[in-house]
Amino acid sequence: MSTLRTPRRRARPALAAAITVAAALTGPVSQAAPAASAAPSPGAAGLGDPVFPLDGKGGYEVGRYTLDFDWQAPRTPFEASTTIRATATQALSRFDLDFAGNTLHSVTVDGKTATAVRDGDELVITPKAALPQGKVFTVKVTYTADPTQIRHRDDAIEDYGWIPTPDGTVLYPQPDGAKMIFPSNDHPSRRAPITFHITTPPGLSAVANGRLTGRTEQADGRVKWTYDSEQPLATQLAQLAIGRFTFVDGTGPHGLPIRDVVPDDLVAPTEEYRKLTADHIAWLEERLGPYPFNRYGVLVGDTDLGVALETQSLSLVPKADLLGTRVDAERNLVHELAHQWTGDSVGIKTWSDLWLSEGHARFYERQYSQEHGGDSFETAMKTAYTSHDQWRHDYGAPAEPTEPNLFKRMRYDGSALVLYALREKVGEQTFGKIERAWVTTYKGKTASTQDYVDLASKVAGEDLDGFLHPWLYGTKTPPMPNHPDWVVAPVQG
């Protein structure tokens, strides 16, 4: 997610306290398999993330989501269902899904009616019979979806959930808004492929992550669109948009399919900057290696939403970002594209690892901008260095956010500064090797802050934990290598 413009814009303590400290410190991992004879027990209500303790669920792993949406009109409720194929990682007496903001109709497990109870953002499901460890099972939830459901954050995210457009919608599920769209295991460490079936009225198109696999005109004139995400993705990276769109096809490096999805009246006004995507991909491939997915495109949002989003293989970019200066447009486009490597392909294990996603995207965005008419990268980093102690005080160290300040300045320029410091420490050539090793080693996986520190140490041939730990967790900003004249401003307030 890029944040070039000025931002406009729960956990239940008792239950959160019951979640293990180990999960909070090391990040969500697949639960150790209990003995086959263990009595059925409830799956964990949350994964113990240090920022959102109740997000994500335990006791099962999702194999695939299938979404069926019968879209009607903007801001109009419509019938929907979500089918989840999952595998029990323990003997389950009951399990939870993250689910909010929709009218529930029915829940079945393997075709049999299950008991379902709403508890805030939790959907607690008790199947008719316990699920043995290792069992592959199917959950189907039918509900009325409400595309007016939006929540607000007082950081760079602003509004998230269903974001209305004049003739449809786009999705902004980051950080944990997917639960407003469909019942899910809504945590960035829990990734699964998604099949989308979206039925639209005549004249409207639908788009989602991945590849269009079917388009069927029905007898009543409505059209059913089917998309396959192709690769697993985190729920915060899901995209599903409906509107009067033009699909603009192109080709990137090595024949990579590029398909932009543009509101009809914005095709010509946004063309100049959208045409740069192939060059942006080539520039990033020189630094990070091959683009990690099967296709890419820009979804132009006909909305006043103030920020873009790196929805996997189809970045959402608000129209204003493409109607201004070339320097600003390219910063946003490169930022969201860089996320496809760092944040999408290499996912984060906990929300505390967000600096790895946003810091990398901001690092390459600023580097590209400097080379293409924008501000000096070094000057931007010097400015960030000056403010770093203040940001630590106000927003937490780069790898220690709290929920209210998750998407504040520290996770952007403040985190890019950590990578800049590492480059100054090890040299540009070694840093480049670290970066390519990072996106190669963890392609299609999730990784943590410690994973990055360990890999950087291995590639550099020296223990970098002592160098990086103060940058990532300390209350005071360390000296910047090679820049003894850089000074951190005193903390105010």
Tab-separated table of C-alpha atoms in Angstrom:
chain	number	residue	atom	x	y	z
A	1	MET	CA	0.000	0.000	0.000
A	2	SER	CA	1.333	3.418	-0.941
A	3	THR	CA	0.675	6.567	1.047
A	4	LEU	CA	1.763	9.614	-0.893
A	5	ARG	CA	-1.177	11.777	0.073
A	6	THR	CA	-1.978	13.032	3.552
A	7	PRO	CA	-4.141	10.417	5.284
A	8	ARG	CA	-7.753	11.357	6.085
A	9	ARG	CA	-8.688	9.106	8.310
A	10	ARG	CA	-10.490	-5.082	18.882
A	11	ALA	CA	-9.546	-7.401	20.503
A	12	ARG	CA	-11.368	-8.934	23.497
A	13	PRO	CA	-8.756	-8.720	26.286
A	14	ALA	CA	-9.845	-11.761	28.251
A	15	LEU	CA	-9.759	-14.085	25.287
A	16	ALA	CA	-6.651	-12.499	23.838
A	17	ALA	CA	-4.819	-13.061	27.120
A	18	ALA	CA	-5.566	-16.738	26.915
A	19	ILE	CA	-3.702	-17.091	23.630
A	20	THR	CA	-0.139	-18.273	24.069
A	21	VAL	CA	2.714	-15.811	24.370
A	22	ALA	CA	4.777	-18.058	22.143
A	23	ALA	CA	2.393	-17.474	19.259
A	24	ALA	CA	2.668	-13.736	19.727
A	25	LEU	CA	6.459	-13.793	19.724
A	26	THR	CA	7.151	-16.237	16.939
A	27	GLY	CA	4.121	-15.626	14.731
A	28	PRO	CA	1.365	-17.967	13.645
A	29	VAL	CA	2.588	-21.384	12.621
A	30	SER	CA	0.784	-24.590	11.832
A	31	GLN	CA	-0.203	-26.208	15.083
A	32	ALA	CA	1.717	-29.281	16.142
A	33	ALA	CA	-0.364	-32.333	15.409
A	34	PRO	CA	-1.795	-33.895	18.581
A	35	ALA	CA	-1.908	-37.609	19.078
A	36	ALA	CA	-4.451	-39.317	16.872
A	37	SER	CA	-6.345	-40.510	19.970
A	38	ALA	CA	-6.742	-37.000	21.434
A	39	ALA	CA	-10.307	-36.104	22.320
A	40	PRO	CA	-11.940	-33.514	20.058
A	41	SER	CA	-11.523	-29.948	21.276
A	42	PRO	CA	-12.298	-26.457	19.954
A	43	GLY	CA	-9.920	-24.875	17.471
A	44	ALA	CA	-8.216	-21.718	18.693
A	45	ALA	CA	-10.394	-18.615	18.390
A	46	GLY	CA	-7.349	-16.587	17.349
A	47	LEU	CA	-3.725	-17.039	16.342
A	48	GLY	CA	-2.306	-14.755	19.018
A	49	ASP	CA	-0.939	-12.157	16.625
A	50	PRO	CA	0.693	-9.381	18.681
A	51	VAL	CA	-1.388	-6.746	16.856
A	52	PHE	CA	-4.685	-8.553	16.174
A	53	PRO	CA	-4.800	-11.494	18.655
A	54	LEU	CA	-8.182	-12.831	17.498
A	55	ASP	CA	-7.549	-12.706	13.746
A	56	GLY	CA	-6.914	-16.046	12.082
A	57	LYS	CA	-8.112	-19.349	13.481
A	58	GLY	CA	-6.612	-22.575	14.737
A	59	GLY	CA	-7.434	-26.232	14.292
A	60	TYR	CA	-7.600	-26.349	10.500
A	61	GLU	CA	-5.884	-25.209	7.310
A	62	VAL	CA	-7.895	-23.826	4.398
A	63	GLY	CA	-7.243	-25.533	1.065
A	64	ARG	CA	-9.458	-23.299	-1.113
A	65	TYR	CA	-12.178	-20.680	-0.920
A	66	THR	CA	-14.984	-20.597	-3.473
A	67	LEU	CA	-17.010	-17.396	-3.480
A	68	ASP	CA	-20.415	-17.119	-5.177
A	69	PHE	CA	-21.702	-13.538	-5.385
A	70	ASP	CA	-24.989	-12.556	-7.047
A	71	TRP	CA	-24.291	-8.836	-7.425
A	72	GLN	CA	-27.290	-6.549	-7.917
A	73	ALA	CA	-26.441	-2.836	-7.759
A	74	PRO	CA	-24.231	-0.388	-5.851
A	75	ARG	CA	-24.950	-0.210	-2.114
A	76	THR	CA	-27.561	-2.942	-2.483
A	77	PRO	CA	-27.457	-6.184	-0.462
A	78	PHE	CA	-27.141	-9.374	-2.489
A	79	GLU	CA	-27.135	-13.114	-1.924
A	80	ALA	CA	-23.773	-14.781	-1.458
A	81	SER	CA	-22.144	-17.991	-0.356
A	82	THR	CA	-18.651	-19.037	0.585
A	83	THR	CA	-17.505	-22.636	0.366
A	84	ILE	CA	-14.327	-23.538	2.224
A	85	ARG	CA	-12.403	-26.755	1.734
A	86	ALA	CA	-10.173	-27.328	4.756
A	87	THR	CA	-8.187	-29.970	6.608
A	88	ALA	CA	-8.447	-30.478	10.349
A	89	THR	CA	-5.033	-30.170	12.044
A	90	GLN	CA	-6.500	-31.518	15.288
A	91	ALA	CA	-9.611	-33.414	16.306
A	92	LEU	CA	-12.187	-30.610	16.219
A	93	SER	CA	-15.316	-30.337	18.319
A	94	ARG	CA	-15.904	-26.856	16.898
A	95	PHE	CA	-14.022	-24.161	15.003
A	96	ASP	CA	-14.260	-20.465	14.200
A	97	LEU	CA	-14.258	-18.305	11.094
A	98	ASP	CA	-13.630	-14.567	10.898
A	99	PHE	CA	-16.917	-13.089	9.704
A	100	ALA	CA	-18.475	-9.646	10.114
A	101	GLY	CA	-21.055	-7.351	8.677
A	102	ASN	CA	-23.379	-9.711	6.786
A	103	THR	CA	-26.719	-11.395	7.482
A	104	LEU	CA	-26.148	-15.098	8.105
A	105	HIS	CA	-28.567	-17.636	6.580
A	106	SER	CA	-27.122	-21.125	6.959
A	107	VAL	CA	-23.964	-23.092	7.686
A	108	THR	CA	-23.293	-26.674	6.659
A	109	VAL	CA	-20.317	-28.928	7.272
A	110	ASP	CA	-19.993	-31.725	4.726
A	111	GLY	CA	-23.564	-31.044	3.642
A	112	LYS	CA	-25.079	-31.333	7.126
A	113	THR	CA	-26.551	-28.391	8.988
A	114	ALA	CA	-24.189	-27.133	11.668
A	115	THR	CA	-24.810	-24.962	14.683
A	116	ALA	CA	-23.474	-21.460	14.088
A	117	VAL	CA	-23.261	-18.640	16.612
A	118	ARG	CA	-22.247	-15.033	15.890
A	119	ASP	CA	-19.945	-13.516	18.523
A	120	GLY	CA	-18.725	-10.128	17.356
A	121	ASP	CA	-16.428	-10.821	14.416
A	122	GLU	CA	-16.375	-14.549	15.197
A	123	LEU	CA	-18.541	-17.193	13.594
A	124	VAL	CA	-18.418	-20.197	15.921
A	125	ILE	CA	-19.364	-23.410	14.110
A	126	THR	CA	-20.189	-26.734	15.767
A	127	PRO	CA	-20.591	-29.587	13.270
A	128	LYS	CA	-23.071	-32.406	13.922
A	129	ALA	CA	-20.149	-34.755	14.535
A	130	ALA	CA	-16.605	-33.988	15.600
A	131	LEU	CA	-14.015	-33.796	12.835
A	132	PRO	CA	-11.079	-36.222	13.207
A	133	GLN	CA	-7.553	-34.926	12.856
A	134	GLY	CA	-6.499	-35.026	9.203
A	135	LYS	CA	-10.044	-35.011	7.845
A	136	VAL	CA	-10.689	-32.941	4.731
A	137	PHE	CA	-14.035	-31.224	5.210
A	138	THR	CA	-16.190	-28.645	3.443
A	139	VAL	CA	-17.934	-25.695	5.073
A	140	LYS	CA	-20.595	-23.738	3.213
A	141	VAL	CA	-21.863	-20.429	4.563
A	142	THR	CA	-24.796	-18.673	2.891
A	143	TYR	CA	-25.519	-15.074	3.733
A	144	THR	CA	-26.684	-11.721	2.449
A	145	ALA	CA	-23.668	-9.589	1.657
A	146	ASP	CA	-23.913	-5.891	2.375
A	147	PRO	CA	-21.647	-3.786	0.106
A	148	THR	CA	-22.138	-0.753	2.354
A	149	GLN	CA	-20.014	-2.347	5.075
A	150	ILE	CA	-16.984	-0.114	5.657
A	151	ARG	CA	-14.766	0.397	8.677
A	152	HIS	CA	-12.362	3.215	9.391
A	153	ARG	CA	-8.827	3.499	10.734
A	154	ASP	CA	-7.027	6.638	11.827
A	155	ASP	CA	-3.872	5.832	9.900
A	156	ALA	CA	-2.913	5.556	6.253
A	157	ILE	CA	-5.548	2.892	5.573
A	158	GLU	CA	-8.499	5.248	6.112
A	159	ASP	CA	-11.657	3.355	5.020
A	160	TYR	CA	-11.550	-0.362	4.305
A	161	GLY	CA	-13.886	-3.192	3.354
A	162	TRP	CA	-16.350	-2.605	0.515
A	163	ILE	CA	-15.393	0.633	-1.269
A	164	PRO	CA	-18.226	1.954	-3.465
A	165	THR	CA	-17.787	3.262	-6.994
A	166	PRO	CA	-20.432	5.011	-9.130
A	167	ASP	CA	-21.564	1.760	-10.728
A	168	GLY	CA	-20.162	-0.981	-8.505
A	169	THR	CA	-17.428	-1.628	-5.980
A	170	VAL	CA	-13.769	-2.331	-5.382
A	171	LEU	CA	-12.376	-4.118	-2.349
A	172	TYR	CA	-9.973	-2.784	0.239
A	173	PRO	CA	-9.576	-5.683	2.690
A	174	GLN	CA	-6.309	-4.558	4.352
A	175	PRO	CA	-5.590	-5.088	7.170
A	176	ASP	CA	-8.396	-7.363	8.406
A	177	GLY	CA	-11.401	-6.339	6.367
A	178	ALA	CA	-11.795	-9.540	4.349
A	179	LYS	CA	-14.134	-10.752	7.096
A	180	MET	CA	-16.621	-8.083	5.886
A	181	ILE	CA	-16.492	-9.625	2.404
A	182	PHE	CA	-16.521	-13.359	3.098
A	183	PRO	CA	-16.085	-15.758	6.047
A	184	SER	CA	-12.437	-16.692	6.209
A	185	ASN	CA	-9.294	-17.409	8.166
A	186	ASP	CA	-8.389	-13.726	8.030
A	187	HIS	CA	-4.696	-13.424	8.832
A	188	PRO	CA	-1.758	-12.741	6.471
A	189	SER	CA	0.001	-15.972	7.438
A	190	ARG	CA	-2.999	-18.055	6.335
A	191	ARG	CA	-3.051	-18.215	2.556
A	192	ALA	CA	-5.181	-20.232	0.155
A	193	PRO	CA	-6.290	-20.043	-3.485
A	194	ILE	CA	-9.673	-18.494	-4.253
A	195	THR	CA	-12.219	-19.295	-6.959
A	196	PHE	CA	-14.589	-16.417	-7.675
A	197	HIS	CA	-18.040	-16.794	-9.256
A	198	ILE	CA	-19.592	-13.347	-9.720
A	199	THR	CA	-22.898	-12.743	-11.470
A	200	THR	CA	-23.492	-9.214	-12.739
A	201	PRO	CA	-26.354	-7.365	-14.441
A	202	PRO	CA	-26.077	-6.706	-18.187
A	203	GLY	CA	-23.533	-4.025	-18.997
A	204	LEU	CA	-21.391	-4.543	-15.910
A	205	SER	CA	-18.145	-6.495	-15.734
A	206	ALA	CA	-16.460	-8.286	-12.854
A	207	VAL	CA	-12.789	-8.803	-12.169
A	208	ALA	CA	-10.869	-10.626	-9.459
A	209	ASN	CA	-7.373	-11.849	-8.674
A	210	GLY	CA	-5.786	-14.185	-11.196
A	211	ARG	CA	-7.138	-15.544	-14.471
A	212	LEU	CA	-10.552	-15.297	-16.073
A	213	THR	CA	-11.585	-18.923	-16.604
A	214	GLY	CA	-15.190	-18.458	-17.652
A	215	ARG	CA	-17.766	-15.932	-18.821
A	216	THR	CA	-21.305	-17.200	-19.334
A	217	GLU	CA	-24.308	-15.160	-20.441
A	218	GLN	CA	-27.460	-16.390	-18.743
A	219	ALA	CA	-30.995	-16.496	-20.097
A	220	ASP	CA	-32.035	-13.410	-18.132
A	221	GLY	CA	-29.141	-11.383	-19.561
A	222	ARG	CA	-27.022	-11.515	-16.447
A	223	VAL	CA	-23.402	-12.649	-16.847
A	224	LYS	CA	-21.488	-15.095	-14.663
A	225	TRP	CA	-17.749	-14.420	-14.388
A	226	THR	CA	-15.353	-17.023	-13.009
A	227	TYR	CA	-11.805	-16.235	-11.881
A	228	ASP	CA	-9.092	-18.434	-10.395
A	229	SER	CA	-6.447	-16.759	-8.244
A	230	GLU	CA	-3.968	-19.383	-9.552
A	231	GLN	CA	-1.688	-19.044	-6.503
A	232	PRO	CA	-2.579	-18.990	-2.805
A	233	LEU	CA	-3.047	-15.527	-1.374
A	234	ALA	CA	-3.661	-13.850	1.961
A	235	THR	CA	-7.230	-12.687	2.509
A	236	GLN	CA	-6.025	-9.065	2.855
A	237	LEU	CA	-4.851	-9.272	-0.774
A	238	ALA	CA	-8.147	-10.461	-2.283
A	239	GLN	CA	-9.714	-8.266	-4.953
A	240	LEU	CA	-13.145	-8.381	-6.506
A	241	ALA	CA	-14.392	-5.380	-8.445
A	242	ILE	CA	-17.568	-4.695	-10.378
A	243	GLY	CA	-18.278	-1.828	-12.755
A	244	ARG	CA	-18.380	-0.598	-16.334
A	245	PHE	CA	-14.859	-1.620	-17.210
A	246	THR	CA	-12.631	-1.745	-20.241
A	247	PHE	CA	-10.012	-4.508	-20.178
A	248	VAL	CA	-6.744	-3.265	-21.686
A	249	ASP	CA	-4.356	-6.066	-22.597
A	250	GLY	CA	-0.610	-5.720	-22.963
A	251	THR	CA	2.612	-7.662	-22.619
A	252	GLY	CA	5.446	-7.297	-20.134
A	253	PRO	CA	8.953	-8.751	-19.979
A	254	HIS	CA	9.315	-12.364	-21.171
A	255	GLY	CA	5.754	-12.317	-22.554
A	256	LEU	CA	4.126	-11.675	-19.163
A	257	PRO	CA	0.401	-10.996	-19.670
A	258	ILE	CA	-0.615	-7.539	-18.442
A	259	ARG	CA	-4.285	-6.664	-18.192
A	260	ASP	CA	-5.414	-3.328	-16.816
A	261	VAL	CA	-9.030	-2.970	-15.701
A	262	VAL	CA	-10.217	0.597	-16.197
A	263	PRO	CA	-13.571	2.361	-15.828
A	264	ASP	CA	-14.702	3.174	-19.356
A	265	ASP	CA	-14.353	6.957	-19.071
A	266	LEU	CA	-10.879	6.729	-17.506
A	267	VAL	CA	-9.163	4.647	-20.199
A	268	ALA	CA	-7.718	7.556	-22.155
A	269	PRO	CA	-6.905	9.867	-19.190
A	270	THR	CA	-4.881	7.140	-17.407
A	271	GLU	CA	-3.209	5.569	-20.445
A	272	GLU	CA	0.050	7.561	-20.340
A	273	TYR	CA	1.105	6.260	-16.924
A	274	ARG	CA	-0.451	2.799	-17.169
A	275	LYS	CA	1.689	2.126	-20.256
A	276	LEU	CA	4.793	2.323	-18.040
A	277	THR	CA	4.071	-0.931	-16.192
A	278	ALA	CA	6.226	-3.118	-18.445
A	279	ASP	CA	9.201	-0.812	-17.827
A	280	HIS	CA	8.522	-0.873	-14.089
A	281	ILE	CA	8.501	-4.676	-14.071
A	282	ALA	CA	11.788	-4.797	-15.989
A	283	TRP	CA	13.381	-2.332	-13.546
A	284	LEU	CA	12.312	-4.360	-10.515
A	285	GLU	CA	13.347	-7.652	-12.104
A	286	GLU	CA	16.899	-6.292	-12.380
A	287	ARG	CA	16.920	-5.920	-8.593
A	288	LEU	CA	14.640	-8.664	-7.313
A	289	GLY	CA	14.603	-11.326	-9.989
A	290	PRO	CA	11.695	-12.668	-12.053
A	291	TYR	CA	8.197	-11.346	-11.430
A	292	PRO	CA	6.637	-13.968	-9.106
A	293	PHE	CA	3.126	-14.450	-10.547
A	294	ASN	CA	1.558	-15.507	-13.839
A	295	ARG	CA	0.100	-12.115	-14.761
A	296	TYR	CA	-0.229	-8.538	-13.581
A	297	GLY	CA	-2.447	-5.532	-14.046
A	298	VAL	CA	-3.658	-2.263	-12.593
A	299	LEU	CA	-7.249	-1.876	-11.457
A	300	VAL	CA	-8.115	1.831	-11.642
A	301	GLY	CA	-10.418	2.725	-8.790
A	302	ASP	CA	-13.153	5.233	-9.633
A	303	THR	CA	-13.260	6.328	-6.026
A	304	ASP	CA	-12.076	9.029	-3.650
A	305	LEU	CA	-10.163	6.407	-1.651
A	306	GLY	CA	-6.850	8.003	-0.730
A	307	VAL	CA	-4.512	5.030	-0.939
A	308	ALA	CA	-3.576	2.249	-3.344
A	309	LEU	CA	-3.396	-1.441	-2.447
A	310	GLU	CA	-1.220	-4.329	-3.617
A	311	THR	CA	-4.052	-6.827	-4.193
A	312	GLN	CA	-2.275	-9.873	-5.576
A	313	SER	CA	-1.548	-9.765	-9.325
A	314	LEU	CA	-4.042	-6.861	-9.710
A	315	SER	CA	-3.040	-3.708	-7.839
A	316	LEU	CA	-5.802	-1.270	-6.942
A	317	VAL	CA	-4.729	2.289	-7.825
A	318	PRO	CA	-7.150	5.189	-7.224
A	319	LYS	CA	-7.793	7.342	-10.271
A	320	ALA	CA	-6.262	10.442	-8.644
A	321	ASP	CA	-2.900	8.663	-8.519
A	322	LEU	CA	-2.966	8.399	-12.316
A	323	LEU	CA	-4.257	11.876	-13.095
A	324	GLY	CA	-1.463	13.908	-11.494
A	325	THR	CA	2.246	14.244	-12.156
A	326	ARG	CA	4.290	11.451	-13.661
A	327	VAL	CA	6.671	11.380	-10.684
A	328	ASP	CA	3.829	10.847	-8.194
A	329	ALA	CA	2.060	8.342	-10.445
A	330	GLU	CA	5.205	6.263	-10.894
A	331	ARG	CA	5.949	6.278	-7.174
A	332	ASN	CA	2.539	4.728	-6.493
A	333	LEU	CA	2.718	2.294	-9.393
A	334	VAL	CA	6.201	1.061	-8.491
A	335	HIS	CA	5.292	0.829	-4.809
A	336	GLU	CA	2.325	-1.490	-5.427
A	337	LEU	CA	4.250	-3.473	-8.027
A	338	ALA	CA	7.196	-3.981	-5.653
A	339	HIS	CA	4.736	-5.449	-3.167
A	340	GLN	CA	4.084	-8.323	-5.572
A	341	TRP	CA	7.560	-9.569	-4.633
A	342	THR	CA	7.675	-8.364	-1.018
A	343	GLY	CA	4.366	-8.624	0.787
A	344	ASP	CA	2.450	-10.760	-1.711
A	345	SER	CA	4.797	-13.507	-2.900
A	346	VAL	CA	6.883	-13.273	0.284
A	347	GLY	CA	4.134	-12.860	2.855
A	348	ILE	CA	4.420	-11.772	6.461
A	349	LYS	CA	4.029	-14.147	9.399
A	350	THR	CA	2.609	-11.565	11.816
A	351	TRP	CA	1.448	-7.993	11.552
A	352	SER	CA	4.601	-6.994	13.436
A	353	ASP	CA	6.481	-8.019	10.296
A	354	LEU	CA	4.639	-5.395	8.227
A	355	TRP	CA	7.823	-3.301	8.028
A	356	LEU	CA	9.234	-5.976	5.698
A	357	SER	CA	6.365	-5.413	3.282
A	358	GLU	CA	5.890	-1.655	3.404
A	359	GLY	CA	9.554	-0.844	4.028
A	360	HIS	CA	10.666	-2.747	0.945
A	361	ALA	CA	7.960	-1.219	-1.243
A	362	ARG	CA	8.882	2.285	-0.080
A	363	PHE	CA	12.622	1.562	-0.530
A	364	TYR	CA	12.253	0.568	-4.186
A	365	GLU	CA	9.651	3.249	-4.859
A	366	ARG	CA	12.045	5.955	-3.678
A	367	GLN	CA	15.030	4.421	-5.457
A	368	TYR	CA	13.114	4.273	-8.733
A	369	SER	CA	11.812	7.814	-8.298
A	370	GLN	CA	15.280	9.239	-7.782
A	371	GLU	CA	16.409	7.632	-11.047
A	372	HIS	CA	13.373	8.987	-12.928
A	373	GLY	CA	13.080	12.640	-12.003
A	374	GLY	CA	11.959	12.416	-8.397
A	375	ASP	CA	13.508	13.549	-5.132
A	376	SER	CA	16.884	12.359	-3.866
A	377	PHE	CA	16.650	8.995	-2.088
A	378	GLU	CA	19.447	9.967	0.292
A	379	THR	CA	17.737	13.229	1.172
A	380	ALA	CA	14.485	11.396	1.906
A	381	MET	CA	16.327	8.952	4.151
A	382	LYS	CA	18.168	11.751	5.949
A	383	THR	CA	14.816	13.411	6.635
A	384	ALA	CA	13.421	10.119	7.935
A	385	TYR	CA	16.498	9.674	10.109
A	386	THR	CA	15.924	13.076	11.694
A	387	SER	CA	12.378	12.078	12.693
A	388	HIS	CA	13.093	8.463	13.606
A	389	ASP	CA	13.235	8.845	17.398
A	390	GLN	CA	9.977	10.793	17.292
A	391	TRP	CA	8.351	8.077	15.203
A	392	ARG	CA	9.652	5.429	17.619
A	393	HIS	CA	8.055	7.371	20.454
A	394	ASP	CA	4.752	7.976	18.664
A	395	TYR	CA	4.316	4.826	16.573
A	396	GLY	CA	6.637	2.166	17.987
A	397	ALA	CA	9.873	0.804	16.550
A	398	PRO	CA	9.686	-0.548	12.966
A	399	ALA	CA	9.025	-4.156	14.043
A	400	GLU	CA	6.947	-3.271	17.122
A	401	PRO	CA	3.720	-1.630	15.947
A	402	THR	CA	0.531	-1.539	17.945
A	403	GLU	CA	-2.897	-1.784	16.381
A	404	PRO	CA	-3.719	1.958	16.195
A	405	ASN	CA	-0.399	2.909	14.564
A	406	LEU	CA	0.127	-0.110	12.328
A	407	PHE	CA	0.104	1.957	9.116
A	408	LYS	CA	1.772	5.127	10.400
A	409	ARG	CA	4.932	6.732	8.959
A	410	MET	CA	7.292	4.335	10.738
A	411	ARG	CA	6.122	1.421	8.598
A	412	TYR	CA	6.952	3.349	5.394
A	413	ASP	CA	9.932	5.712	5.274
A	414	GLY	CA	10.825	4.652	8.805
A	415	SER	CA	11.154	1.035	7.688
A	416	ALA	CA	12.800	1.861	4.361
A	417	LEU	CA	15.424	3.592	6.507
A	418	VAL	CA	16.286	0.251	8.142
A	419	LEU	CA	16.975	-1.235	4.715
A	420	TYR	CA	18.981	1.839	3.749
A	421	ALA	CA	21.068	1.429	6.917
A	422	LEU	CA	21.657	-2.237	6.083
A	423	ARG	CA	22.801	-1.293	2.581
A	424	GLU	CA	25.197	1.268	4.043
A	425	LYS	CA	26.495	-1.388	6.444
A	426	VAL	CA	27.117	-4.259	4.011
A	427	GLY	CA	27.563	-2.388	0.732
A	428	GLU	CA	25.330	-2.156	-2.321
A	429	GLN	CA	26.507	-5.399	-3.934
A	430	THR	CA	25.965	-7.549	-0.834
A	431	PHE	CA	22.651	-5.844	-0.145
A	432	GLY	CA	21.489	-6.716	-3.650
A	433	LYS	CA	22.387	-10.359	-3.021
A	434	ILE	CA	20.426	-10.317	0.236
A	435	GLU	CA	17.367	-8.942	-1.510
A	436	ARG	CA	17.411	-11.465	-4.336
A	437	ALA	CA	17.985	-14.292	-1.873
A	438	TRP	CA	15.044	-13.035	0.214
A	439	VAL	CA	12.487	-13.106	-2.584
A	440	THR	CA	13.870	-16.394	-3.948
A	441	THR	CA	14.136	-18.301	-0.680
A	442	TYR	CA	10.669	-17.321	0.519
A	443	LYS	CA	8.802	-17.156	-2.779
A	444	GLY	CA	5.247	-18.341	-2.151
A	445	LYS	CA	5.858	-18.546	1.603
A	446	THR	CA	5.513	-16.395	4.674
A	447	ALA	CA	8.528	-15.105	6.546
A	448	SER	CA	9.299	-13.191	9.722
A	449	THR	CA	11.602	-10.407	10.789
A	450	GLN	CA	13.996	-12.957	12.276
A	451	ASP	CA	13.964	-14.881	9.001
A	452	TYR	CA	15.157	-11.724	7.249
A	453	VAL	CA	17.877	-11.068	9.828
A	454	ASP	CA	19.095	-14.660	9.615
A	455	LEU	CA	19.134	-14.696	5.816
A	456	ALA	CA	20.894	-11.333	5.635
A	457	SER	CA	23.540	-12.620	8.054
A	458	LYS	CA	24.062	-15.769	6.015
A	459	VAL	CA	24.418	-13.905	2.713
A	460	ALA	CA	26.654	-11.204	4.174
A	461	GLY	CA	28.859	-13.737	5.952
A	462	GLU	CA	28.558	-11.929	9.274
A	463	ASP	CA	26.142	-11.906	12.196
A	464	LEU	CA	23.888	-8.910	11.571
A	465	ASP	CA	21.545	-9.486	14.493
A	466	GLY	CA	23.464	-7.078	16.713
A	467	PHE	CA	23.283	-4.418	14.005
A	468	LEU	CA	19.627	-4.858	12.962
A	469	HIS	CA	18.040	-5.514	16.353
A	470	PRO	CA	18.470	-1.922	17.643
A	471	TRP	CA	17.165	-0.556	14.363
A	472	LEU	CA	14.090	-2.779	14.482
A	473	TYR	CA	13.274	-2.838	18.203
A	474	GLY	CA	15.272	-0.168	20.028
A	475	THR	CA	13.890	2.969	21.653
A	476	LYS	CA	16.716	5.047	20.173
A	477	THR	CA	17.803	5.262	16.542
A	478	PRO	CA	21.364	3.915	16.036
A	479	PRO	CA	24.063	5.876	14.194
A	480	MET	CA	23.763	5.696	10.417
A	481	PRO	CA	26.767	3.924	8.836
A	482	ASN	CA	28.841	6.188	6.574
A	483	HIS	CA	26.902	9.279	7.674
A	484	PRO	CA	28.377	10.554	10.961
A	485	ASP	CA	26.849	13.979	10.272
A	486	TRP	CA	23.263	12.700	10.351
A	487	VAL	CA	21.513	13.775	13.554
A	488	VAL	CA	18.268	12.559	15.121
A	489	ALA	CA	16.002	15.351	16.388
A	490	PRO	CA	15.022	15.300	20.082
A	491	VAL	CA	11.666	13.724	20.890
A	492	GLN	CA	8.861	16.191	21.532
A	493	GLY	CA	5.993	15.311	23.838
